[in-house]
């Protein structure tokens, strides 16, 4: 987090990009759509002086049957130093890392429903900017927990730092056994957000709702959409996070997304660059701090 704070200062200043990763090449391989993660990794790499190779997976040889490991292997032969990979299959980044991790840094930019580590890091960074230590902070993650890699990564991270963490969603969108993460599970929004310092709202993954996991979007909105009235239950200074993309009016009201006194959504996006600069710097220099 200290390195990310220094990276943020650099990124926000008018100074020239750093040259600490000069001569290094970062490859972005995104098999799933992305606005924030891919752009911020690219910006972070350039800000540190690295070159960026964006593989266009729609016209790559994956479409001809090449495996994702072989695809990554080609880029390793071209001497890329890190691969930032997003894939719809849980475990995809770990799989490629098992095969090629001795030759290249593999960074997971989201794998299926499993994990989105740099998103959790930027969420953590954004909350600590507001509150300092998160030990004892009350945080709720609400919505489509089942399909959310962001929820899982945040559960792993926040519980390690002493956060009192609630998760809430309709029973069909909350997997069984989450208590083993050290979180409290709710199937109603109101008790989950009571007294919370931060509420992280998740996107209702519309593309996955055809399986009939919720009766209707209208009912979901009635029971789980966060608005200013429900926010009265939270702590007075409560702040709202959302990893994006936002379904305005479905999981959160338009007015709340745009309420700068409550919403940290723009800050999360800005911090994504700083946190990813820190990740690239630490991984590719092997240092443990800025020297
Ligand atoms: N938060 C997030 O992963 O956004 P993108 O899908 O736009 O990268």
PDB file of C-alpha atoms and ligand atoms in Angstrom:
ATOM      1  CA  UNK A   1       0.000   0.000   0.000  1.00  0.00           C
ATOM      2  CA  UNK A   2       2.963   2.336   0.666  1.00  0.00           C
ATOM      3  CA  UNK A   3       4.264   1.691  -2.843  1.00  0.00           C
ATOM      4  CA  UNK A   4       0.796   2.285  -4.298  1.00  0.00           C
ATOM      5  CA  UNK A   5       0.577   5.616  -2.449  1.00  0.00           C
ATOM      6  CA  UNK A   6       3.906   6.725  -3.966  1.00  0.00           C
ATOM      7  CA  UNK A   7       2.775   5.525  -7.397  1.00  0.00           C
ATOM      8  CA  UNK A   8      -0.423   7.549  -7.006  1.00  0.00           C
ATOM      9  CA  UNK A   9       1.582  10.694  -6.248  1.00  0.00           C
ATOM     10  CA  UNK A  10       3.674  10.104  -9.357  1.00  0.00           C
ATOM     11  CA  UNK A  11       0.686   9.349 -11.555  1.00  0.00           C
ATOM     12  CA  UNK A  12      -1.146  12.472 -10.421  1.00  0.00           C
ATOM     13  CA  UNK A  13       1.830  14.743 -10.980  1.00  0.00           C
ATOM     14  CA  UNK A  14       2.896  16.371 -14.220  1.00  0.00           C
ATOM     15  CA  UNK A  15       6.321  14.694 -14.112  1.00  0.00           C
ATOM     16  CA  UNK A  16       7.523  12.471 -16.935  1.00  0.00           C
ATOM     17  CA  UNK A  17       6.824   8.725 -16.644  1.00  0.00           C
ATOM     18  CA  UNK A  18       9.345   6.828 -14.537  1.00  0.00           C
ATOM     19  CA  UNK A  19      11.946   4.625 -16.211  1.00  0.00           C
ATOM     20  CA  UNK A  20      12.056   1.873 -13.573  1.00  0.00           C
ATOM     21  CA  UNK A  21      10.640  -0.735 -15.989  1.00  0.00           C
ATOM     22  CA  UNK A  22      12.381   0.613 -19.047  1.00  0.00           C
ATOM     23  CA  UNK A  23      13.217  -2.278 -21.394  1.00  0.00           C
ATOM     24  CA  UNK A  24      10.473  -4.514 -19.940  1.00  0.00           C
ATOM     25  CA  UNK A  25       7.372  -5.595 -21.869  1.00  0.00           C
ATOM     26  CA  UNK A  26       3.985  -6.331 -20.328  1.00  0.00           C
ATOM     27  CA  UNK A  27       1.498  -8.401 -22.362  1.00  0.00           C
ATOM     28  CA  UNK A  28      -2.224  -7.971 -21.786  1.00  0.00           C
ATOM     29  CA  UNK A  29      -4.159 -11.128 -22.731  1.00  0.00           C
ATOM     30  CA  UNK A  30      -7.855 -10.544 -22.099  1.00  0.00           C
ATOM     31  CA  UNK A  31     -10.187 -13.356 -23.191  1.00  0.00           C
ATOM     32  CA  UNK A  32     -13.083 -11.512 -21.517  1.00  0.00           C
ATOM     33  CA  UNK A  33     -14.172  -7.905 -21.922  1.00  0.00           C
ATOM     34  CA  UNK A  34     -12.690  -5.244 -19.716  1.00  0.00           C
ATOM     35  CA  UNK A  35     -12.665  -1.472 -19.520  1.00  0.00           C
ATOM     36  CA  UNK A  36     -11.035  -0.672 -16.178  1.00  0.00           C
ATOM     37  CA  UNK A  37      -8.571  -3.520 -15.559  1.00  0.00           C
ATOM     38  CA  UNK A  38      -7.012  -3.685 -18.999  1.00  0.00           C
ATOM     39  CA  UNK A  39      -6.735   0.083 -19.439  1.00  0.00           C
ATOM     40  CA  UNK A  40      -5.295   0.626 -15.986  1.00  0.00           C
ATOM     41  CA  UNK A  41      -2.690  -2.137 -16.388  1.00  0.00           C
ATOM     42  CA  UNK A  42      -1.669  -0.544 -19.683  1.00  0.00           C
ATOM     43  CA  UNK A  43      -1.480   2.920 -18.174  1.00  0.00           C
ATOM     44  CA  UNK A  44       0.400   1.596 -15.141  1.00  0.00           C
ATOM     45  CA  UNK A  45       2.974  -0.171 -17.325  1.00  0.00           C
ATOM     46  CA  UNK A  46       3.553   2.906 -19.501  1.00  0.00           C
ATOM     47  CA  UNK A  47       3.804   5.144 -16.435  1.00  0.00           C
ATOM     48  CA  UNK A  48       6.686   2.952 -15.233  1.00  0.00           C
ATOM     49  CA  UNK A  49       8.468   3.079 -18.583  1.00  0.00           C
ATOM     50  CA  UNK A  50       7.522  -0.431 -19.806  1.00  0.00           C
ATOM     51  CA  UNK A  51       6.262  -1.327 -23.274  1.00  0.00           C
ATOM     52  CA  UNK A  52       2.808  -2.877 -23.626  1.00  0.00           C
ATOM     53  CA  UNK A  53       1.630  -5.586 -25.984  1.00  0.00           C
ATOM     54  CA  UNK A  54      -2.158  -5.948 -26.171  1.00  0.00           C
ATOM     55  CA  UNK A  55      -2.996  -9.329 -27.706  1.00  0.00           C
ATOM     56  CA  UNK A  56      -6.245  -9.123 -29.647  1.00  0.00           C
ATOM     57  CA  UNK A  57      -7.700 -12.442 -28.512  1.00  0.00           C
ATOM     58  CA  UNK A  58     -10.599 -12.201 -30.982  1.00  0.00           C
ATOM     59  CA  UNK A  59      -8.208 -12.563 -33.927  1.00  0.00           C
ATOM     60  CA  UNK A  60      -5.472 -14.559 -32.182  1.00  0.00           C
ATOM     61  CA  UNK A  61      -4.766 -18.222 -32.884  1.00  0.00           C
ATOM     62  CA  UNK A  62      -6.801 -19.230 -29.821  1.00  0.00           C
ATOM     63  CA  UNK A  63      -9.720 -19.074 -32.252  1.00  0.00           C
ATOM     64  CA  UNK A  64      -7.965 -21.863 -34.222  1.00  0.00           C
ATOM     65  CA  UNK A  65      -7.685 -24.121 -31.192  1.00  0.00           C
ATOM     66  CA  UNK A  66      -4.389 -23.069 -29.634  1.00  0.00           C
ATOM     67  CA  UNK A  67      -4.404 -23.535 -25.852  1.00  0.00           C
ATOM     68  CA  UNK A  68      -4.116 -20.538 -23.560  1.00  0.00           C
ATOM     69  CA  UNK A  69      -0.806 -21.922 -22.277  1.00  0.00           C
ATOM     70  CA  UNK A  70       0.610 -22.232 -25.792  1.00  0.00           C
ATOM     71  CA  UNK A  71      -0.598 -18.726 -26.582  1.00  0.00           C
ATOM     72  CA  UNK A  72       1.195 -17.398 -23.517  1.00  0.00           C
ATOM     73  CA  UNK A  73       4.257 -19.487 -24.408  1.00  0.00           C
ATOM     74  CA  UNK A  74       4.562 -17.701 -27.780  1.00  0.00           C
ATOM     75  CA  UNK A  75       4.740 -14.351 -26.025  1.00  0.00           C
ATOM     76  CA  UNK A  76       7.320 -15.698 -23.582  1.00  0.00           C
ATOM     77  CA  UNK A  77       9.445 -16.720 -26.595  1.00  0.00           C
ATOM     78  CA  UNK A  78       9.153 -13.122 -27.773  1.00  0.00           C
ATOM     79  CA  UNK A  79      10.561 -12.179 -24.350  1.00  0.00           C
ATOM     80  CA  UNK A  80       7.691 -10.497 -22.582  1.00  0.00           C
ATOM     81  CA  UNK A  81       8.392 -10.042 -18.878  1.00  0.00           C
ATOM     82  CA  UNK A  82       4.850 -10.285 -17.520  1.00  0.00           C
ATOM     83  CA  UNK A  83       1.491 -11.530 -18.750  1.00  0.00           C
ATOM     84  CA  UNK A  84      -1.690  -9.964 -17.407  1.00  0.00           C
ATOM     85  CA  UNK A  85      -4.432 -12.477 -18.128  1.00  0.00           C
ATOM     86  CA  UNK A  86      -8.217 -12.439 -17.812  1.00  0.00           C
ATOM     87  CA  UNK A  87     -10.198 -15.558 -18.634  1.00  0.00           C
ATOM     88  CA  UNK A  88     -13.711 -16.863 -18.021  1.00  0.00           C
ATOM     89  CA  UNK A  89     -12.432 -20.129 -16.499  1.00  0.00           C
ATOM     90  CA  UNK A  90     -11.700 -20.238 -12.773  1.00  0.00           C
ATOM     91  CA  UNK A  91      -8.076 -21.259 -12.277  1.00  0.00           C
ATOM     92  CA  UNK A  92      -6.939 -20.170 -15.750  1.00  0.00           C
ATOM     93  CA  UNK A  93      -4.192 -17.846 -14.496  1.00  0.00           C
ATOM     94  CA  UNK A  94      -2.919 -20.431 -11.990  1.00  0.00           C
ATOM     95  CA  UNK A  95      -2.890 -23.031 -14.768  1.00  0.00           C
ATOM     96  CA  UNK A  96      -0.711 -20.893 -17.045  1.00  0.00           C
ATOM     97  CA  UNK A  97       1.497 -19.943 -14.090  1.00  0.00           C
ATOM     98  CA  UNK A  98       2.063 -23.621 -13.270  1.00  0.00           C
ATOM     99  CA  UNK A  99       3.335 -24.178 -16.814  1.00  0.00           C
ATOM    100  CA  UNK A 100       5.252 -20.940 -17.390  1.00  0.00           C
ATOM    101  CA  UNK A 101       5.704 -19.289 -13.999  1.00  0.00           C
ATOM    102  CA  UNK A 102       9.451 -20.014 -13.975  1.00  0.00           C
ATOM    103  CA  UNK A 103       9.882 -17.962 -17.158  1.00  0.00           C
ATOM    104  CA  UNK A 104       7.437 -15.073 -16.820  1.00  0.00           C
ATOM    105  CA  UNK A 105       5.325 -13.263 -14.213  1.00  0.00           C
ATOM    106  CA  UNK A 106       1.649 -14.191 -14.591  1.00  0.00           C
ATOM    107  CA  UNK A 107      -0.832 -11.723 -13.124  1.00  0.00           C
ATOM    108  CA  UNK A 108      -4.445 -12.751 -12.659  1.00  0.00           C
ATOM    109  CA  UNK A 109      -6.730  -9.997 -13.999  1.00  0.00           C
ATOM    110  CA  UNK A 110      -9.857 -12.029 -13.192  1.00  0.00           C
ATOM    111  CA  UNK A 111     -10.552 -15.740 -13.629  1.00  0.00           C
ATOM    112  CA  UNK A 112     -14.146 -16.880 -13.858  1.00  0.00           C
ATOM    113  CA  UNK A 113     -15.999 -16.637 -10.567  1.00  0.00           C
ATOM    114  CA  UNK A 114     -12.797 -17.334  -8.643  1.00  0.00           C
ATOM    115  CA  UNK A 115     -10.637 -14.278  -8.020  1.00  0.00           C
ATOM    116  CA  UNK A 116      -9.773 -10.730  -9.056  1.00  0.00           C
ATOM    117  CA  UNK A 117      -6.807  -9.973  -6.796  1.00  0.00           C
ATOM    118  CA  UNK A 118      -5.843  -6.504  -8.050  1.00  0.00           C
ATOM    119  CA  UNK A 119      -9.469  -5.349  -7.740  1.00  0.00           C
ATOM    120  CA  UNK A 120      -9.466  -6.333  -4.064  1.00  0.00           C
ATOM    121  CA  UNK A 121      -6.131  -4.556  -3.577  1.00  0.00           C
ATOM    122  CA  UNK A 122      -7.470  -1.343  -5.099  1.00  0.00           C
ATOM    123  CA  UNK A 123     -10.664  -1.609  -3.033  1.00  0.00           C
ATOM    124  CA  UNK A 124      -8.552  -2.044   0.102  1.00  0.00           C
ATOM    125  CA  UNK A 125      -6.349   0.922  -0.865  1.00  0.00           C
ATOM    126  CA  UNK A 126      -9.409   3.107  -1.518  1.00  0.00           C
ATOM    127  CA  UNK A 127     -10.960   2.289   1.866  1.00  0.00           C
ATOM    128  CA  UNK A 128      -7.690   2.874   3.753  1.00  0.00           C
ATOM    129  CA  UNK A 129      -7.363   6.299   2.122  1.00  0.00           C
ATOM    130  CA  UNK A 130     -10.659   7.212   3.808  1.00  0.00           C
ATOM    131  CA  UNK A 131     -10.287   5.446   7.150  1.00  0.00           C
ATOM    132  CA  UNK A 132      -6.659   4.505   7.747  1.00  0.00           C
ATOM    133  CA  UNK A 133      -6.551   1.055   9.342  1.00  0.00           C
ATOM    134  CA  UNK A 134      -9.504  -1.163   8.449  1.00  0.00           C
ATOM    135  CA  UNK A 135      -9.215  -3.195  11.646  1.00  0.00           C
ATOM    136  CA  UNK A 136     -12.676  -3.172  13.220  1.00  0.00           C
ATOM    137  CA  UNK A 137     -14.269  -1.475  10.200  1.00  0.00           C
ATOM    138  CA  UNK A 138     -17.738  -2.730   9.329  1.00  0.00           C
ATOM    139  CA  UNK A 139     -18.041  -3.580   5.633  1.00  0.00           C
ATOM    140  CA  UNK A 140     -20.870  -5.164   3.647  1.00  0.00           C
ATOM    141  CA  UNK A 141     -20.563  -6.792   0.223  1.00  0.00           C
ATOM    142  CA  UNK A 142     -24.027  -6.988  -1.300  1.00  0.00           C
ATOM    143  CA  UNK A 143     -25.596  -8.494  -4.404  1.00  0.00           C
ATOM    144  CA  UNK A 144     -24.641 -11.321  -6.718  1.00  0.00           C
ATOM    145  CA  UNK A 145     -22.034 -12.983  -4.501  1.00  0.00           C
ATOM    146  CA  UNK A 146     -22.265 -16.326  -6.310  1.00  0.00           C
ATOM    147  CA  UNK A 147     -20.812 -15.103  -9.602  1.00  0.00           C
ATOM    148  CA  UNK A 148     -18.435 -12.548  -8.127  1.00  0.00           C
ATOM    149  CA  UNK A 149     -14.674 -13.005  -8.215  1.00  0.00           C
ATOM    150  CA  UNK A 150     -14.461  -9.522  -6.689  1.00  0.00           C
ATOM    151  CA  UNK A 151     -16.414 -10.703  -3.629  1.00  0.00           C
ATOM    152  CA  UNK A 152     -14.150 -13.721  -3.140  1.00  0.00           C
ATOM    153  CA  UNK A 153     -10.912 -11.756  -3.403  1.00  0.00           C
ATOM    154  CA  UNK A 154     -12.254  -9.123  -1.013  1.00  0.00           C
ATOM    155  CA  UNK A 155     -13.367 -11.787   1.471  1.00  0.00           C
ATOM    156  CA  UNK A 156      -9.865 -13.270   1.501  1.00  0.00           C
ATOM    157  CA  UNK A 157      -8.178  -9.889   1.861  1.00  0.00           C
ATOM    158  CA  UNK A 158     -10.478  -7.967   4.216  1.00  0.00           C
ATOM    159  CA  UNK A 159     -10.869 -10.736   6.784  1.00  0.00           C
ATOM    160  CA  UNK A 160      -7.038 -10.905   7.038  1.00  0.00           C
ATOM    161  CA  UNK A 161      -7.018  -7.260   8.127  1.00  0.00           C
ATOM    162  CA  UNK A 162      -9.631  -7.510  10.890  1.00  0.00           C
ATOM    163  CA  UNK A 163     -12.634  -6.209   8.956  1.00  0.00           C
ATOM    164  CA  UNK A 164     -16.059  -7.119  10.367  1.00  0.00           C
ATOM    165  CA  UNK A 165     -17.421  -8.355   7.060  1.00  0.00           C
ATOM    166  CA  UNK A 166     -21.042  -9.033   6.088  1.00  0.00           C
ATOM    167  CA  UNK A 167     -22.090 -10.504   2.755  1.00  0.00           C
ATOM    168  CA  UNK A 168     -25.687 -10.336   1.563  1.00  0.00           C
ATOM    169  CA  UNK A 169     -27.724 -11.436  -1.393  1.00  0.00           C
ATOM    170  CA  UNK A 170     -30.739 -13.539  -2.349  1.00  0.00           C
ATOM    171  CA  UNK A 171     -30.261 -17.164  -1.157  1.00  0.00           C
ATOM    172  CA  UNK A 172     -29.758 -18.350  -4.747  1.00  0.00           C
ATOM    173  CA  UNK A 173     -26.954 -15.821  -5.294  1.00  0.00           C
ATOM    174  CA  UNK A 174     -25.011 -16.605  -2.112  1.00  0.00           C
ATOM    175  CA  UNK A 175     -23.064 -19.891  -2.193  1.00  0.00           C
ATOM    176  CA  UNK A 176     -23.272 -22.182   0.822  1.00  0.00           C
ATOM    177  CA  UNK A 177     -20.401 -22.320   3.296  1.00  0.00           C
ATOM    178  CA  UNK A 178     -19.168 -18.735   3.058  1.00  0.00           C
ATOM    179  CA  UNK A 179     -19.003 -18.553   6.861  1.00  0.00           C
ATOM    180  CA  UNK A 180     -15.726 -20.468   6.588  1.00  0.00           C
ATOM    181  CA  UNK A 181     -14.194 -17.227   5.222  1.00  0.00           C
ATOM    182  CA  UNK A 182     -14.969 -15.597   8.585  1.00  0.00           C
ATOM    183  CA  UNK A 183     -17.840 -13.500   7.220  1.00  0.00           C
ATOM    184  CA  UNK A 184     -21.461 -13.143   8.368  1.00  0.00           C
ATOM    185  CA  UNK A 185     -23.997 -14.136   5.732  1.00  0.00           C
ATOM    186  CA  UNK A 186     -27.361 -12.376   5.315  1.00  0.00           C
ATOM    187  CA  UNK A 187     -30.182 -12.932   2.866  1.00  0.00           C
ATOM    188  CA  UNK A 188     -31.639  -9.480   3.463  1.00  0.00           C
ATOM    189  CA  UNK A 189     -29.953  -6.188   2.671  1.00  0.00           C
ATOM    190  CA  UNK A 190     -31.044  -4.200   5.724  1.00  0.00           C
ATOM    191  CA  UNK A 191     -29.336  -6.161   8.548  1.00  0.00           C
ATOM    192  CA  UNK A 192     -26.196  -6.518   6.436  1.00  0.00           C
ATOM    193  CA  UNK A 193     -25.663  -2.777   5.953  1.00  0.00           C
ATOM    194  CA  UNK A 194     -26.651  -1.679   9.466  1.00  0.00           C
ATOM    195  CA  UNK A 195     -23.860   0.436  10.981  1.00  0.00           C
ATOM    196  CA  UNK A 196     -21.521  -0.186   8.035  1.00  0.00           C
ATOM    197  CA  UNK A 197     -18.610   2.126   7.243  1.00  0.00           C
ATOM    198  CA  UNK A 198     -18.373   0.850   3.665  1.00  0.00           C
ATOM    199  CA  UNK A 199     -20.846  -0.923   1.399  1.00  0.00           C
ATOM    200  CA  UNK A 200     -19.534  -2.653  -1.694  1.00  0.00           C
ATOM    201  CA  UNK A 201     -22.330  -3.137  -4.218  1.00  0.00           C
ATOM    202  CA  UNK A 202     -21.857  -5.823  -6.863  1.00  0.00           C
ATOM    203  CA  UNK A 203     -23.153  -5.854 -10.399  1.00  0.00           C
ATOM    204  CA  UNK A 204     -26.143  -8.103 -10.943  1.00  0.00           C
ATOM    205  CA  UNK A 205     -24.622 -10.272 -13.680  1.00  0.00           C
ATOM    206  CA  UNK A 206     -27.582 -10.070 -16.061  1.00  0.00           C
ATOM    207  CA  UNK A 207     -25.964 -12.459 -18.550  1.00  0.00           C
ATOM    208  CA  UNK A 208     -26.072 -15.202 -15.906  1.00  0.00           C
ATOM    209  CA  UNK A 209     -29.668 -14.669 -14.696  1.00  0.00           C
ATOM    210  CA  UNK A 210     -31.277 -16.738 -17.461  1.00  0.00           C
ATOM    211  CA  UNK A 211     -30.910 -19.749 -15.148  1.00  0.00           C
ATOM    212  CA  UNK A 212     -33.816 -18.383 -13.064  1.00  0.00           C
ATOM    213  CA  UNK A 213     -31.719 -17.657  -9.986  1.00  0.00           C
ATOM    214  CA  UNK A 214     -33.868 -14.632  -9.179  1.00  0.00           C
ATOM    215  CA  UNK A 215     -37.641 -14.368  -9.763  1.00  0.00           C
ATOM    216  CA  UNK A 216     -37.284 -11.079 -11.668  1.00  0.00           C
ATOM    217  CA  UNK A 217     -35.059  -8.026 -11.926  1.00  0.00           C
ATOM    218  CA  UNK A 218     -37.970  -5.994 -10.537  1.00  0.00           C
ATOM    219  CA  UNK A 219     -38.062  -8.088  -7.368  1.00  0.00           C
ATOM    220  CA  UNK A 220     -34.276  -7.886  -7.027  1.00  0.00           C
ATOM    221  CA  UNK A 221     -34.456  -4.099  -7.219  1.00  0.00           C
ATOM    222  CA  UNK A 222     -37.205  -4.007  -4.603  1.00  0.00           C
ATOM    223  CA  UNK A 223     -35.234  -6.110  -2.117  1.00  0.00           C
ATOM    224  CA  UNK A 224     -31.570  -5.348  -2.824  1.00  0.00           C
ATOM    225  CA  UNK A 225     -31.128  -2.073  -4.706  1.00  0.00           C
ATOM    226  CA  UNK A 226     -29.102   0.359  -2.615  1.00  0.00           C
ATOM    227  CA  UNK A 227     -30.573   3.867  -2.419  1.00  0.00           C
ATOM    228  CA  UNK A 228     -30.311   6.909  -0.167  1.00  0.00           C
ATOM    229  CA  UNK A 229     -33.209   5.758   2.040  1.00  0.00           C
ATOM    230  CA  UNK A 230     -31.618   2.374   2.823  1.00  0.00           C
ATOM    231  CA  UNK A 231     -28.287   4.091   3.411  1.00  0.00           C
ATOM    232  CA  UNK A 232     -29.769   5.672   6.548  1.00  0.00           C
ATOM    233  CA  UNK A 233     -29.218   2.300   8.247  1.00  0.00           C
ATOM    234  CA  UNK A 234     -25.448   2.495   7.748  1.00  0.00           C
ATOM    235  CA  UNK A 235     -22.893   4.503   9.751  1.00  0.00           C
ATOM    236  CA  UNK A 236     -23.229   8.289   9.286  1.00  0.00           C
ATOM    237  CA  UNK A 237     -20.062   8.610   7.161  1.00  0.00           C
ATOM    238  CA  UNK A 238     -20.717   5.495   5.066  1.00  0.00           C
ATOM    239  CA  UNK A 239     -19.040   5.347   1.657  1.00  0.00           C
ATOM    240  CA  UNK A 240     -20.073   3.230  -1.309  1.00  0.00           C
ATOM    241  CA  UNK A 241     -17.869   1.108  -3.568  1.00  0.00           C
ATOM    242  CA  UNK A 242     -18.704  -0.714  -6.791  1.00  0.00           C
ATOM    243  CA  UNK A 243     -16.119  -2.541  -8.943  1.00  0.00           C
ATOM    244  CA  UNK A 244     -17.987  -1.672 -12.140  1.00  0.00           C
ATOM    245  CA  UNK A 245     -19.439  -1.937 -14.636  1.00  0.00           C
ATOM    246  CA  UNK A 246     -22.514  -0.477 -12.901  1.00  0.00           C
ATOM    247  CA  UNK A 247     -26.060  -1.423 -13.889  1.00  0.00           C
ATOM    248  CA  UNK A 248     -27.494   1.980 -13.047  1.00  0.00           C
ATOM    249  CA  UNK A 249     -30.902   1.687 -11.421  1.00  0.00           C
ATOM    250  CA  UNK A 250     -30.661  -2.076 -10.819  1.00  0.00           C
ATOM    251  CA  UNK A 251     -28.257  -2.802  -7.959  1.00  0.00           C
ATOM    252  CA  UNK A 252     -27.786   0.874  -7.050  1.00  0.00           C
ATOM    253  CA  UNK A 253     -29.703   4.040  -7.863  1.00  0.00           C
ATOM    254  CA  UNK A 254     -28.403   6.594 -10.335  1.00  0.00           C
ATOM    255  CA  UNK A 255     -28.530   9.251  -7.625  1.00  0.00           C
ATOM    256  CA  UNK A 256     -26.248   7.251  -5.340  1.00  0.00           C
ATOM    257  CA  UNK A 257     -23.722   6.463  -8.082  1.00  0.00           C
ATOM    258  CA  UNK A 258     -23.423  10.189  -8.773  1.00  0.00           C
ATOM    259  CA  UNK A 259     -23.462  11.354  -5.143  1.00  0.00           C
ATOM    260  CA  UNK A 260     -19.859  12.476  -4.671  1.00  0.00           C
ATOM    261  CA  UNK A 261     -20.301  12.705  -0.908  1.00  0.00           C
ATOM    262  CA  UNK A 262     -21.015   8.953  -0.755  1.00  0.00           C
ATOM    263  CA  UNK A 263     -19.656   7.236  -3.854  1.00  0.00           C
ATOM    264  CA  UNK A 264     -16.018   6.097  -4.109  1.00  0.00           C
ATOM    265  CA  UNK A 265     -16.516   4.606  -7.572  1.00  0.00           C
ATOM    266  CA  UNK A 266     -14.404   7.201  -9.413  1.00  0.00           C
ATOM    267  CA  UNK A 267     -11.715   6.966  -6.717  1.00  0.00           C
ATOM    268  CA  UNK A 268     -11.598   3.189  -7.169  1.00  0.00           C
ATOM    269  CA  UNK A 269     -10.959   3.598 -10.892  1.00  0.00           C
ATOM    270  CA  UNK A 270      -8.247   6.202 -10.320  1.00  0.00           C
ATOM    271  CA  UNK A 271      -6.602   4.047  -7.650  1.00  0.00           C
ATOM    272  CA  UNK A 272      -6.603   1.078 -10.020  1.00  0.00           C
ATOM    273  CA  UNK A 273      -3.721   2.651 -11.939  1.00  0.00           C
ATOM    274  CA  UNK A 274      -1.648   3.304  -8.799  1.00  0.00           C
ATOM    275  CA  UNK A 275      -2.220  -0.144  -7.334  1.00  0.00           C
ATOM    276  CA  UNK A 276      -1.357  -1.853 -10.619  1.00  0.00           C
ATOM    277  CA  UNK A 277       1.774   0.299 -10.929  1.00  0.00           C
ATOM    278  CA  UNK A 278       2.765  -1.008  -7.488  1.00  0.00           C
ATOM    279  CA  UNK A 279       2.045  -4.625  -8.467  1.00  0.00           C
ATOM    280  CA  UNK A 280       4.114  -4.355 -11.666  1.00  0.00           C
ATOM    281  CA  UNK A 281       6.945  -2.529  -9.912  1.00  0.00           C
ATOM    282  CA  UNK A 282       7.227  -5.028  -7.056  1.00  0.00           C
ATOM    283  CA  UNK A 283       6.918  -8.112  -9.271  1.00  0.00           C
ATOM    284  CA  UNK A 284       9.269  -6.993 -12.020  1.00  0.00           C
ATOM    285  CA  UNK A 285      11.989  -5.381  -9.914  1.00  0.00           C
ATOM    286  CA  UNK A 286      11.878  -7.978  -7.120  1.00  0.00           C
ATOM    287  CA  UNK A 287      12.124  -5.135  -4.594  1.00  0.00           C
ATOM    288  CA  UNK A 288       9.966  -4.904  -1.488  1.00  0.00           C
ATOM    289  CA  UNK A 289       9.712  -1.126  -1.390  1.00  0.00           C
ATOM    290  CA  UNK A 290      10.549   1.917  -3.513  1.00  0.00           C
ATOM    291  CA  UNK A 291      14.333   2.316  -3.528  1.00  0.00           C
TER     292      UNK A 291
HETATM  293  N1  LIG B   1     -13.718  -4.035 -12.170  1.00  0.00           N
HETATM  294  C1  LIG B   1     -13.417  -4.622 -13.342  1.00  0.00           C
HETATM  295  O1  LIG B   1     -12.820  -5.697 -13.386  1.00  0.00           O
HETATM  296  O2  LIG B   1     -13.814  -3.907 -14.433  1.00  0.00           O
HETATM  297  P1  LIG B   1     -13.508  -4.338 -15.932  1.00  0.00           P
HETATM  298  O3  LIG B   1     -14.295  -5.593 -16.207  1.00  0.00           O
HETATM  299  O4  LIG B   1     -13.970  -3.177 -16.766  1.00  0.00           O
HETATM  300  O5  LIG B   1     -12.037  -4.589 -16.056  1.00  0.00           O
END
